[in-house]
Amino acid sequence: MSARVLVVDDVPANVKLLEAQLTAEYFEVATAYRGEQALEIVKNEPPDIVLLDVMMPGMDGFEVCRRLKGSPDTAHIPIVMVTALDQPADRVHGLEAGADDFLTKPVDELALMARVRSLVRLKMMTDELRMRQITGQSLGILDDPVVVGADDDQLKGHILVVEDRAPSARTIEETLGQRHEVKVESDVESALVQMRGADFDLFIVSLALEKADGLRLCSQIRSSERARNVPILALIQDNDTRKLARALEMGVNDYLVRPIDRNELTARVRTQLRRKRYADRLKQNLQLSLEMAITDQLTGLYNRRYLVSHLKTLLDNAVSTGKPMSFLILDIDFFKRVNDTYGHDVGDEVLAEFARRIALNTRGIDLACRYGGEEFVVAMPDTDLSFAYQIAERLRKDVEARPFWVSNASGGLQVTVSIGVTACEGASDTAEKLLKRADDALYRAKRDGRNRVVAAAA
């Protein structure tokens, strides 16, 4: 795995040592000797991860970290503080400033490289979601950017703790239970049942379980479709570097060294929940952007783009299975008069209500789309021409019988619809032929007086 690492330290020997270690592992390395210089480098050429000393002249590492994590443009970049400070209060201070980890010099090279690879891997996954978010914003599909830590005050999580040491489990539950919903399990099998049956925001797993292998449990979590994206915070013994490296390589997100410091536990849990909330919102926005790209915003039906891409699939499926498929084109009669008389706002209300009535008169398996303007289409799998005609006639009667209640028309607005119906006639049929036949049938319905259904066979 290649990535760009920024090393920030005011001691040249320390910089050279880290640079040599990272280069040997095929990382691209940039260096800075002051906090201000580091900020400038990150602004101009953002790295994939920052290894940051704390004690520097001028701006110290805590302030550099706060500034990077406080900017929406750089808050997603992982920061590991690598420093001679070794007190629990120092670690907590660094984590509260936004650091993703806090390592005390001299740092074990194996542990450092495992941590760097782990954080870089997580960042690359986040970068893909961020790029799609940016694309959605540039297309006008999405509005405001997602900000890391924007709602820390409301940050509450559902946490599963797998720990068979009663004092340790009690400490975790007492520390986190005041803010979060905490479930403690001492048995691995019970924990797996819990994971399958509930949505958790964080797993805290002891790697020193007496009757089970904590690393194997972490591996099972990462192979589970339901839980693989939930962060894991591992509890490890001091100096158990090899087990830590294995854990990070298999996808553990963070770790806490025993004995448990309550403040550090709180800070690390907050960091993991913040990152998960950020990733979840990016994924939600990605889903939203996909939905908006294929959905007509006014009516909530699929749009023409989706119909064009999906109709061939429906036809191919009908031909391969030998099942019928029918197709409707619907056009609101004299819709231009509605816009000219009442305005486009009322016209939009009519379109939205018409779409609602289409949805009420069709099935969940049917594909209803706004084709353009006042024209709509419905693709109907497993439906022959006769049954499709009946559905079209039922819809036509529903539109004619019940007025459309809109803003500027007292007593409701009378609306009618013309519908063309056709069906797939075998392997030689194409989406273009189907659309053409349905459109011809619609044209005949309009020509013959509107407010009617006309069926067209091949």
Short mmCIF file of C-alpha atoms in Angstrom, two decimals:
data_model
loop_
_atom_site.label_atom_id
_atom_site.label_comp_id
_atom_site.label_asym_id
_atom_site.label_seq_id
_atom_site.Cartn_x
_atom_site.Cartn_y
_atom_site.Cartn_z
CA MET A 1 0.00 0.00 0.00
CA SER A 2 1.51 3.31 -1.11
CA ALA A 3 0.55 6.62 0.47
CA ARG A 4 1.90 10.09 1.14
CA VAL A 5 3.03 10.63 4.74
CA LEU A 6 3.88 14.01 6.22
CA VAL A 7 6.42 13.83 9.07
CA VAL A 8 6.49 16.90 11.33
CA ASP A 9 9.22 17.22 13.97
CA ASP A 10 11.64 19.99 14.91
CA VAL A 11 14.49 17.50 15.52
CA PRO A 12 16.16 16.61 12.19
CA ALA A 13 17.40 13.24 13.49
CA ASN A 14 13.86 12.18 14.34
CA VAL A 15 12.65 13.26 10.91
CA LYS A 16 15.43 11.34 9.16
CA LEU A 17 14.72 8.19 11.17
CA LEU A 18 11.00 8.19 10.38
CA GLU A 19 11.67 9.11 6.78
CA ALA A 20 14.03 6.15 6.38
CA GLN A 21 11.59 3.72 8.02
CA LEU A 22 8.65 4.88 5.91
CA THR A 23 10.61 5.00 2.65
CA ALA A 24 11.77 1.42 3.25
CA GLU A 25 8.08 0.46 3.36
CA TYR A 26 7.48 2.28 0.04
CA PHE A 27 5.65 5.28 1.43
CA GLU A 28 6.14 8.69 -0.16
CA VAL A 29 7.41 11.03 2.56
CA ALA A 30 7.18 14.81 2.96
CA THR A 31 8.78 16.57 5.91
CA ALA A 32 8.24 19.71 7.97
CA TYR A 33 10.14 21.12 10.96
CA ARG A 34 7.59 23.62 12.28
CA GLY A 35 3.86 23.66 12.81
CA GLU A 36 3.28 26.58 10.46
CA GLN A 37 5.23 24.83 7.72
CA ALA A 38 3.16 21.66 8.21
CA LEU A 39 -0.11 23.58 7.78
CA GLU A 40 1.16 25.11 4.56
CA ILE A 41 2.17 21.72 3.15
CA VAL A 42 -1.18 20.16 4.05
CA LYS A 43 -3.00 23.06 2.39
CA ASN A 44 -1.04 22.83 -0.88
CA GLU A 45 -0.40 19.07 -1.15
CA PRO A 46 -2.67 17.16 1.29
CA PRO A 47 -1.02 13.97 2.59
CA ASP A 48 -2.76 10.71 3.38
CA ILE A 49 -1.58 10.79 6.99
CA VAL A 50 0.37 13.12 9.31
CA LEU A 51 2.93 11.95 11.89
CA LEU A 52 3.12 14.89 14.24
CA ASP A 53 5.48 15.77 17.10
CA VAL A 54 3.99 17.72 20.00
CA MET A 55 6.83 19.76 21.45
CA MET A 56 7.89 22.22 18.75
CA PRO A 57 8.89 25.91 18.89
CA GLY A 58 6.14 28.36 18.03
CA MET A 59 2.99 26.40 17.22
CA ASP A 60 2.97 23.09 19.06
CA GLY A 61 1.53 19.83 17.77
CA PHE A 62 -1.71 20.15 19.72
CA GLU A 63 -2.51 23.43 17.98
CA VAL A 64 -1.55 22.04 14.56
CA CYS A 65 -3.86 19.10 15.17
CA ARG A 66 -6.74 21.33 16.29
CA ARG A 67 -6.42 23.49 13.19
CA LEU A 68 -6.31 20.55 10.79
CA LYS A 69 -9.23 18.79 12.45
CA GLY A 70 -11.16 22.05 12.66
CA SER A 71 -11.16 22.59 8.89
CA PRO A 72 -13.69 20.72 6.70
CA ASP A 73 -11.00 20.41 4.03
CA THR A 74 -8.53 18.54 6.24
CA ALA A 75 -10.55 17.06 9.11
CA HIS A 76 -10.62 13.65 7.40
CA ILE A 77 -6.80 13.35 7.28
CA PRO A 78 -5.56 10.93 9.99
CA ILE A 79 -3.09 12.38 12.50
CA VAL A 80 -0.79 10.31 14.69
CA MET A 81 1.05 12.19 17.40
CA VAL A 82 4.54 10.72 17.87
CA THR A 83 6.12 12.32 20.93
CA ALA A 84 8.30 11.87 24.00
CA LEU A 85 5.35 12.79 26.24
CA ASP A 86 4.26 9.63 28.04
CA GLN A 87 1.63 10.56 30.62
CA PRO A 88 -2.03 9.47 30.26
CA ALA A 89 -3.08 13.13 30.47
CA ASP A 90 -0.88 13.89 27.44
CA ARG A 91 -2.54 11.12 25.40
CA VAL A 92 -5.97 12.36 26.35
CA HIS A 93 -4.98 15.93 25.46
CA GLY A 94 -3.86 14.77 22.02
CA LEU A 95 -6.98 12.67 21.40
CA GLU A 96 -9.22 15.53 22.50
CA ALA A 97 -7.39 17.80 20.04
CA GLY A 98 -8.54 15.38 17.33
CA ALA A 99 -5.56 13.03 16.92
CA ASP A 100 -6.37 9.54 15.72
CA ASP A 101 -3.59 8.05 17.81
CA PHE A 102 -0.90 9.08 20.28
CA LEU A 103 2.36 7.09 20.27
CA THR A 104 5.18 7.57 22.77
CA LYS A 105 8.82 7.57 21.67
CA PRO A 106 10.70 5.35 21.18
CA VAL A 107 8.03 3.87 18.94
CA ASP A 108 8.16 0.22 17.96
CA GLU A 109 8.58 0.19 14.17
CA LEU A 110 6.25 -2.79 13.67
CA ALA A 111 3.45 -1.11 15.62
CA LEU A 112 3.99 2.23 13.87
CA MET A 113 3.84 0.75 10.36
CA ALA A 114 0.75 -1.29 11.21
CA ARG A 115 -0.95 1.84 12.57
CA VAL A 116 -0.01 3.91 9.51
CA ARG A 117 -1.30 1.26 7.11
CA SER A 118 -4.51 0.88 9.11
CA LEU A 119 -5.29 4.60 9.12
CA VAL A 120 -4.32 5.04 5.46
CA ARG A 121 -6.62 2.16 4.50
CA LEU A 122 -9.51 3.77 6.35
CA LYS A 123 -8.78 7.15 4.76
CA MET A 124 -8.79 5.70 1.26
CA MET A 125 -12.23 4.24 1.87
CA THR A 126 -13.43 7.61 3.13
CA ASP A 127 -11.84 9.44 0.19
CA GLU A 128 -13.97 7.46 -2.27
CA LEU A 129 -17.14 8.52 -0.45
CA ARG A 130 -15.91 12.13 -0.21
CA MET A 131 -15.26 12.29 -3.97
CA ARG A 132 -18.81 11.14 -4.65
CA GLN A 133 -20.10 13.70 -2.17
CA ILE A 134 -18.17 16.45 -3.98
CA THR A 135 -19.51 15.23 -7.34
CA GLY A 136 -23.04 15.34 -5.97
CA GLN A 137 -22.53 18.92 -4.79
CA SER A 138 -21.05 20.01 -8.14
CA LEU A 139 -24.08 18.57 -9.95
CA GLY A 140 -26.44 20.37 -7.59
CA ILE A 141 -27.83 17.07 -6.26
CA LEU A 142 -26.49 17.51 -2.72
CA ASP A 143 -26.36 20.68 -0.66
CA ASP A 144 -24.01 21.22 2.26
CA PRO A 145 -20.81 19.19 2.73
CA VAL A 146 -20.62 16.63 5.52
CA VAL A 147 -18.38 17.90 8.33
CA VAL A 148 -16.40 15.65 10.69
CA GLY A 149 -17.51 16.18 14.28
CA ALA A 150 -20.28 18.62 13.38
CA ASP A 151 -22.63 17.14 15.98
CA ASP A 152 -20.28 15.98 18.75
CA ASP A 153 -22.66 17.33 21.41
CA GLN A 154 -25.29 14.78 20.34
CA LEU A 155 -22.81 11.95 19.82
CA LYS A 156 -24.29 8.87 21.50
CA GLY A 157 -23.60 5.31 20.53
CA HIS A 158 -24.81 1.74 20.93
CA ILE A 159 -21.71 -0.14 22.12
CA LEU A 160 -21.05 -3.87 22.57
CA VAL A 161 -18.23 -4.77 24.96
CA VAL A 162 -16.73 -8.28 24.78
CA GLU A 163 -14.68 -8.68 27.97
CA ASP A 164 -14.51 -11.57 30.46
CA ARG A 165 -12.57 -9.70 33.17
CA ALA A 166 -15.25 -8.41 35.53
CA PRO A 167 -13.30 -5.38 36.91
CA SER A 168 -12.37 -4.23 33.40
CA ALA A 169 -15.92 -4.72 32.09
CA ARG A 170 -17.30 -2.79 35.05
CA THR A 171 -14.89 0.10 34.46
CA ILE A 172 -15.91 0.34 30.80
CA GLU A 173 -19.62 0.14 31.56
CA GLU A 174 -19.44 2.75 34.33
CA THR A 175 -17.33 5.11 32.21
CA LEU A 176 -19.37 4.92 29.01
CA GLY A 177 -22.82 4.13 30.38
CA GLN A 178 -23.53 7.70 31.44
CA ARG A 179 -23.66 8.81 27.80
CA HIS A 180 -23.94 5.71 25.64
CA GLU A 181 -26.01 2.54 25.54
CA VAL A 182 -23.56 -0.18 26.61
CA LYS A 183 -24.05 -3.95 26.40
CA VAL A 184 -21.42 -6.21 28.02
CA GLU A 185 -20.88 -9.85 27.02
CA SER A 186 -18.27 -12.17 28.50
CA ASP A 187 -19.05 -15.07 26.14
CA VAL A 188 -18.02 -14.86 22.49
CA GLU A 189 -20.94 -16.92 21.16
CA SER A 190 -23.42 -14.68 22.99
CA ALA A 191 -21.61 -11.66 21.60
CA LEU A 192 -21.95 -13.00 18.03
CA VAL A 193 -25.69 -13.50 18.58
CA GLN A 194 -25.93 -9.89 19.79
CA MET A 195 -24.06 -8.65 16.70
CA ARG A 196 -26.41 -10.47 14.36
CA GLY A 197 -29.52 -9.21 16.11
CA ALA A 198 -28.83 -5.52 16.74
CA ASP A 199 -27.18 -2.51 15.15
CA PHE A 200 -24.11 -1.35 17.04
CA ASP A 201 -21.97 1.74 16.54
CA LEU A 202 -18.82 0.34 18.18
CA PHE A 203 -17.36 -2.96 19.36
CA ILE A 204 -14.88 -3.01 22.23
CA VAL A 205 -13.10 -6.38 22.18
CA SER A 206 -10.54 -7.74 24.60
CA LEU A 207 -7.67 -9.51 22.84
CA ALA A 208 -6.89 -11.40 26.07
CA LEU A 209 -10.11 -13.38 26.54
CA GLU A 210 -9.56 -16.46 28.71
CA LYS A 211 -11.82 -18.91 26.84
CA ALA A 212 -11.71 -17.53 23.31
CA ASP A 213 -9.44 -15.88 20.76
CA GLY A 214 -10.12 -12.14 20.64
CA LEU A 215 -8.33 -11.79 17.31
CA ARG A 216 -10.54 -14.48 15.80
CA LEU A 217 -13.61 -12.62 17.02
CA CYS A 218 -12.33 -9.45 15.34
CA SER A 219 -11.85 -11.45 12.15
CA GLN A 220 -15.42 -12.78 12.37
CA ILE A 221 -16.72 -9.25 12.80
CA ARG A 222 -14.86 -8.06 9.72
CA SER A 223 -16.21 -10.97 7.66
CA SER A 224 -19.81 -10.30 8.73
CA GLU A 225 -21.84 -8.33 6.21
CA ARG A 226 -23.91 -6.75 8.97
CA ALA A 227 -21.00 -5.71 11.20
CA ARG A 228 -17.99 -5.27 8.93
CA ASN A 229 -18.26 -1.47 8.82
CA VAL A 230 -18.64 -1.07 12.59
CA PRO A 231 -15.42 0.20 14.21
CA ILE A 232 -13.55 -2.07 16.62
CA LEU A 233 -11.63 -0.78 19.65
CA ALA A 234 -9.30 -3.52 20.94
CA LEU A 235 -8.10 -3.88 24.54
CA ILE A 236 -4.46 -5.05 24.59
CA GLN A 237 -1.71 -5.76 27.08
CA ASP A 238 1.18 -3.34 27.26
CA ASN A 239 4.08 -4.30 24.95
CA ASP A 240 1.99 -6.89 23.08
CA THR A 241 3.20 -5.38 19.82
CA ARG A 242 2.76 -8.41 17.58
CA LYS A 243 -0.84 -9.00 18.55
CA LEU A 244 -1.54 -5.28 18.08
CA ALA A 245 0.00 -5.35 14.60
CA ARG A 246 -2.09 -8.41 13.66
CA ALA A 247 -5.23 -6.69 14.94
CA LEU A 248 -4.61 -3.52 12.97
CA GLU A 249 -3.80 -5.49 9.82
CA MET A 250 -7.12 -7.36 9.98
CA GLY A 251 -9.11 -4.14 10.33
CA VAL A 252 -9.25 -3.19 14.02
CA ASN A 253 -9.69 0.59 14.09
CA ASP A 254 -8.10 1.56 17.41
CA TYR A 255 -6.76 0.10 20.63
CA LEU A 256 -6.48 0.85 24.33
CA VAL A 257 -3.58 -0.41 26.44
CA ARG A 258 -4.31 -1.84 29.88
CA PRO A 259 -4.71 -0.72 32.61
CA ILE A 260 -7.70 1.21 31.29
CA ASP A 261 -7.54 4.97 31.72
CA ARG A 262 -11.12 6.24 31.86
CA ASN A 263 -10.38 9.56 30.17
CA GLU A 264 -8.45 7.90 27.36
CA LEU A 265 -11.24 5.36 26.90
CA THR A 266 -13.78 8.16 26.59
CA ALA A 267 -11.61 10.06 24.11
CA ARG A 268 -10.92 7.03 21.89
CA VAL A 269 -14.59 6.00 21.87
CA ARG A 270 -15.58 9.55 20.89
CA THR A 271 -13.08 9.51 18.02
CA GLN A 272 -14.41 6.22 16.65
CA LEU A 273 -18.04 7.24 16.94
CA ARG A 274 -17.27 10.57 15.27
CA ARG A 275 -15.56 8.83 12.34
CA LYS A 276 -18.40 6.31 11.98
CA ARG A 277 -21.02 9.06 12.03
CA TYR A 278 -19.05 10.90 9.33
CA ALA A 279 -18.78 7.77 7.14
CA ASP A 280 -22.46 6.92 7.67
CA ARG A 281 -23.52 10.38 6.51
CA LEU A 282 -21.30 10.18 3.45
CA LYS A 283 -22.90 6.82 2.59
CA GLN A 284 -26.39 8.21 3.17
CA ASN A 285 -25.60 11.12 0.87
CA LEU A 286 -24.24 8.72 -1.74
CA GLN A 287 -27.49 6.77 -1.59
CA LEU A 288 -29.46 10.02 -1.78
CA SER A 289 -27.48 11.22 -4.79
CA LEU A 290 -28.07 7.89 -6.56
CA GLU A 291 -31.78 8.11 -5.84
CA MET A 292 -31.97 11.72 -6.99
CA ALA A 293 -30.08 10.89 -10.18
CA ILE A 294 -32.78 8.40 -11.20
CA THR A 295 -35.83 10.04 -9.62
CA ASP A 296 -38.07 12.85 -10.81
CA GLN A 297 -38.01 15.36 -7.92
CA LEU A 298 -41.52 16.71 -8.52
CA THR A 299 -43.43 13.43 -8.66
CA GLY A 300 -41.13 11.00 -6.83
CA LEU A 301 -41.38 8.54 -9.73
CA TYR A 302 -38.35 7.26 -11.65
CA ASN A 303 -37.13 9.57 -14.41
CA ARG A 304 -36.60 8.98 -18.12
CA ARG A 305 -32.90 8.22 -17.65
CA TYR A 306 -33.74 5.30 -15.39
CA LEU A 307 -36.45 4.01 -17.73
CA VAL A 308 -34.10 3.98 -20.72
CA SER A 309 -31.44 2.06 -18.79
CA HIS A 310 -33.85 -0.39 -17.11
CA LEU A 311 -36.40 -1.16 -19.82
CA LYS A 312 -33.99 -3.36 -21.81
CA THR A 313 -33.34 -5.42 -18.65
CA LEU A 314 -37.08 -5.94 -18.16
CA LEU A 315 -37.50 -6.96 -21.80
CA ASP A 316 -34.57 -9.38 -21.71
CA ASN A 317 -35.98 -10.94 -18.55
CA ALA A 318 -39.43 -11.32 -20.14
CA VAL A 319 -37.95 -13.02 -23.22
CA SER A 320 -35.67 -15.35 -21.22
CA THR A 321 -38.44 -16.46 -18.84
CA GLY A 322 -41.22 -16.57 -21.42
CA LYS A 323 -43.41 -14.35 -19.25
CA PRO A 324 -45.49 -11.49 -20.68
CA MET A 325 -44.65 -7.82 -20.22
CA SER A 326 -46.85 -4.83 -21.02
CA PHE A 327 -46.21 -1.13 -21.37
CA LEU A 328 -48.36 2.00 -20.93
CA ILE A 329 -47.81 5.58 -22.05
CA LEU A 330 -50.08 8.11 -20.34
CA ASP A 331 -50.56 11.77 -21.28
CA ILE A 332 -52.68 14.29 -19.35
CA ASP A 333 -55.23 15.83 -21.73
CA PHE A 334 -55.06 19.57 -22.41
CA PHE A 335 -52.38 20.03 -19.79
CA LYS A 336 -51.16 23.23 -21.45
CA ARG A 337 -54.50 24.85 -20.57
CA VAL A 338 -53.88 24.12 -16.90
CA ASN A 339 -50.54 25.92 -16.99
CA ASP A 340 -51.90 28.82 -19.05
CA THR A 341 -55.00 29.27 -16.87
CA TYR A 342 -53.74 28.60 -13.37
CA GLY A 343 -49.96 28.90 -13.65
CA HIS A 344 -47.10 26.43 -13.51
CA ASP A 345 -47.35 26.00 -9.72
CA VAL A 346 -50.84 24.53 -10.10
CA GLY A 347 -49.59 22.52 -13.06
CA ASP A 348 -46.95 21.00 -10.80
CA GLU A 349 -49.63 20.10 -8.24
CA VAL A 350 -51.59 18.32 -10.95
CA LEU A 351 -48.53 16.37 -12.05
CA ALA A 352 -47.74 15.34 -8.47
CA GLU A 353 -51.32 14.19 -7.84
CA PHE A 354 -51.41 12.35 -11.15
CA ALA A 355 -48.21 10.50 -10.20
CA ARG A 356 -49.80 9.57 -6.86
CA ARG A 357 -52.81 8.06 -8.63
CA ILE A 358 -50.54 6.08 -10.94
CA ALA A 359 -48.80 4.66 -7.85
CA LEU A 360 -52.16 3.78 -6.25
CA ASN A 361 -53.37 1.94 -9.34
CA THR A 362 -50.22 -0.04 -10.12
CA ARG A 363 -48.27 -2.75 -8.28
CA GLY A 364 -44.96 -2.72 -6.48
CA ILE A 365 -43.29 -4.70 -9.28
CA ASP A 366 -44.43 -2.19 -11.93
CA LEU A 367 -41.96 0.47 -13.07
CA ALA A 368 -43.65 3.89 -13.15
CA CYS A 369 -41.70 6.83 -14.58
CA ARG A 370 -42.22 10.42 -15.58
CA TYR A 371 -41.16 10.35 -19.21
CA GLY A 372 -41.21 14.12 -19.74
CA GLY A 373 -43.58 17.04 -19.26
CA GLU A 374 -47.08 15.65 -18.68
CA GLU A 375 -46.21 12.25 -20.17
CA PHE A 376 -45.75 9.16 -17.98
CA VAL A 377 -44.96 5.51 -18.63
CA VAL A 378 -45.54 2.27 -16.73
CA ALA A 379 -43.66 -0.96 -17.51
CA MET A 380 -45.59 -3.98 -16.17
CA PRO A 381 -43.72 -7.30 -15.79
CA ASP A 382 -45.72 -10.57 -15.73
CA THR A 383 -48.69 -8.77 -17.32
CA ASP A 384 -50.37 -9.59 -20.62
CA LEU A 385 -52.02 -7.03 -22.91
CA SER A 386 -55.57 -7.75 -21.74
CA PHE A 387 -54.78 -7.27 -18.05
CA ALA A 388 -52.69 -4.16 -18.77
CA TYR A 389 -55.66 -2.70 -20.64
CA GLN A 390 -57.88 -3.29 -17.59
CA ILE A 391 -55.40 -1.52 -15.30
CA ALA A 392 -55.10 1.40 -17.74
CA GLU A 393 -58.89 1.71 -17.92
CA ARG A 394 -59.17 1.63 -14.12
CA LEU A 395 -56.60 4.40 -13.88
CA ARG A 396 -58.35 6.46 -16.56
CA LYS A 397 -61.67 6.22 -14.70
CA ASP A 398 -60.03 7.14 -11.39
CA VAL A 399 -58.53 10.30 -12.93
CA GLU A 400 -61.82 11.30 -14.56
CA ALA A 401 -64.06 10.55 -11.55
CA ARG A 402 -62.24 12.41 -8.80
CA PRO A 403 -61.36 16.12 -9.10
CA PHE A 404 -57.77 17.23 -8.54
CA TRP A 405 -57.78 19.53 -5.51
CA VAL A 406 -55.26 22.27 -6.22
CA SER A 407 -54.47 25.70 -4.78
CA ASN A 408 -56.23 28.06 -7.20
CA ALA A 409 -59.21 26.02 -8.43
CA SER A 410 -62.30 26.11 -6.23
CA GLY A 411 -64.29 22.90 -6.38
CA GLY A 412 -61.34 20.98 -7.74
CA LEU A 413 -59.96 20.65 -11.24
CA GLN A 414 -61.37 18.13 -13.71
CA VAL A 415 -58.58 16.19 -15.41
CA THR A 416 -58.62 13.39 -17.96
CA VAL A 417 -55.90 11.18 -19.40
CA SER A 418 -55.24 9.35 -22.67
CA ILE A 419 -53.36 6.05 -22.51
CA GLY A 420 -51.62 3.88 -25.09
CA VAL A 421 -51.03 0.20 -24.24
CA THR A 422 -48.83 -2.45 -25.85
CA ALA A 423 -47.07 -5.67 -24.90
CA CYS A 424 -43.80 -7.44 -25.60
CA GLU A 425 -44.18 -9.85 -28.53
CA GLY A 426 -41.07 -11.98 -28.21
CA ALA A 427 -37.31 -12.02 -28.76
CA SER A 428 -37.45 -9.75 -31.81
CA ASP A 429 -38.98 -6.93 -29.77
CA THR A 430 -36.79 -4.07 -28.56
CA ALA A 431 -37.30 -1.18 -26.16
CA GLU A 432 -37.48 1.19 -29.12
CA LYS A 433 -40.21 -0.88 -30.85
CA LEU A 434 -42.19 -1.14 -27.61
CA LEU A 435 -42.04 2.62 -27.03
CA LYS A 436 -43.01 3.30 -30.66
CA ARG A 437 -46.07 1.02 -30.56
CA ALA A 438 -47.27 2.47 -27.25
CA ASP A 439 -46.72 5.99 -28.55
CA ASP A 440 -48.70 5.22 -31.72
CA ALA A 441 -51.54 3.89 -29.58
CA LEU A 442 -51.45 7.04 -27.47
CA TYR A 443 -51.59 9.16 -30.63
CA ARG A 444 -54.74 7.30 -31.74
CA ALA A 445 -56.31 7.85 -28.32
CA LYS A 446 -55.65 11.59 -28.67
CA ARG A 447 -56.87 11.68 -32.26
CA ASP A 448 -60.08 9.79 -31.43
CA GLY A 449 -61.20 12.26 -28.77
CA ARG A 450 -58.91 11.84 -25.72
CA ASN A 451 -59.89 10.43 -22.33
CA ARG A 452 -59.62 6.87 -23.60
CA VAL A 453 -57.35 3.78 -23.64
CA VAL A 454 -56.13 2.35 -26.94
CA ALA A 455 -54.22 -0.94 -27.19
CA ALA A 456 -51.74 -1.72 -29.93
CA ALA A 457 -50.53 -5.22 -30.81
CA ALA A 458 -47.32 -5.86 -32.73
#
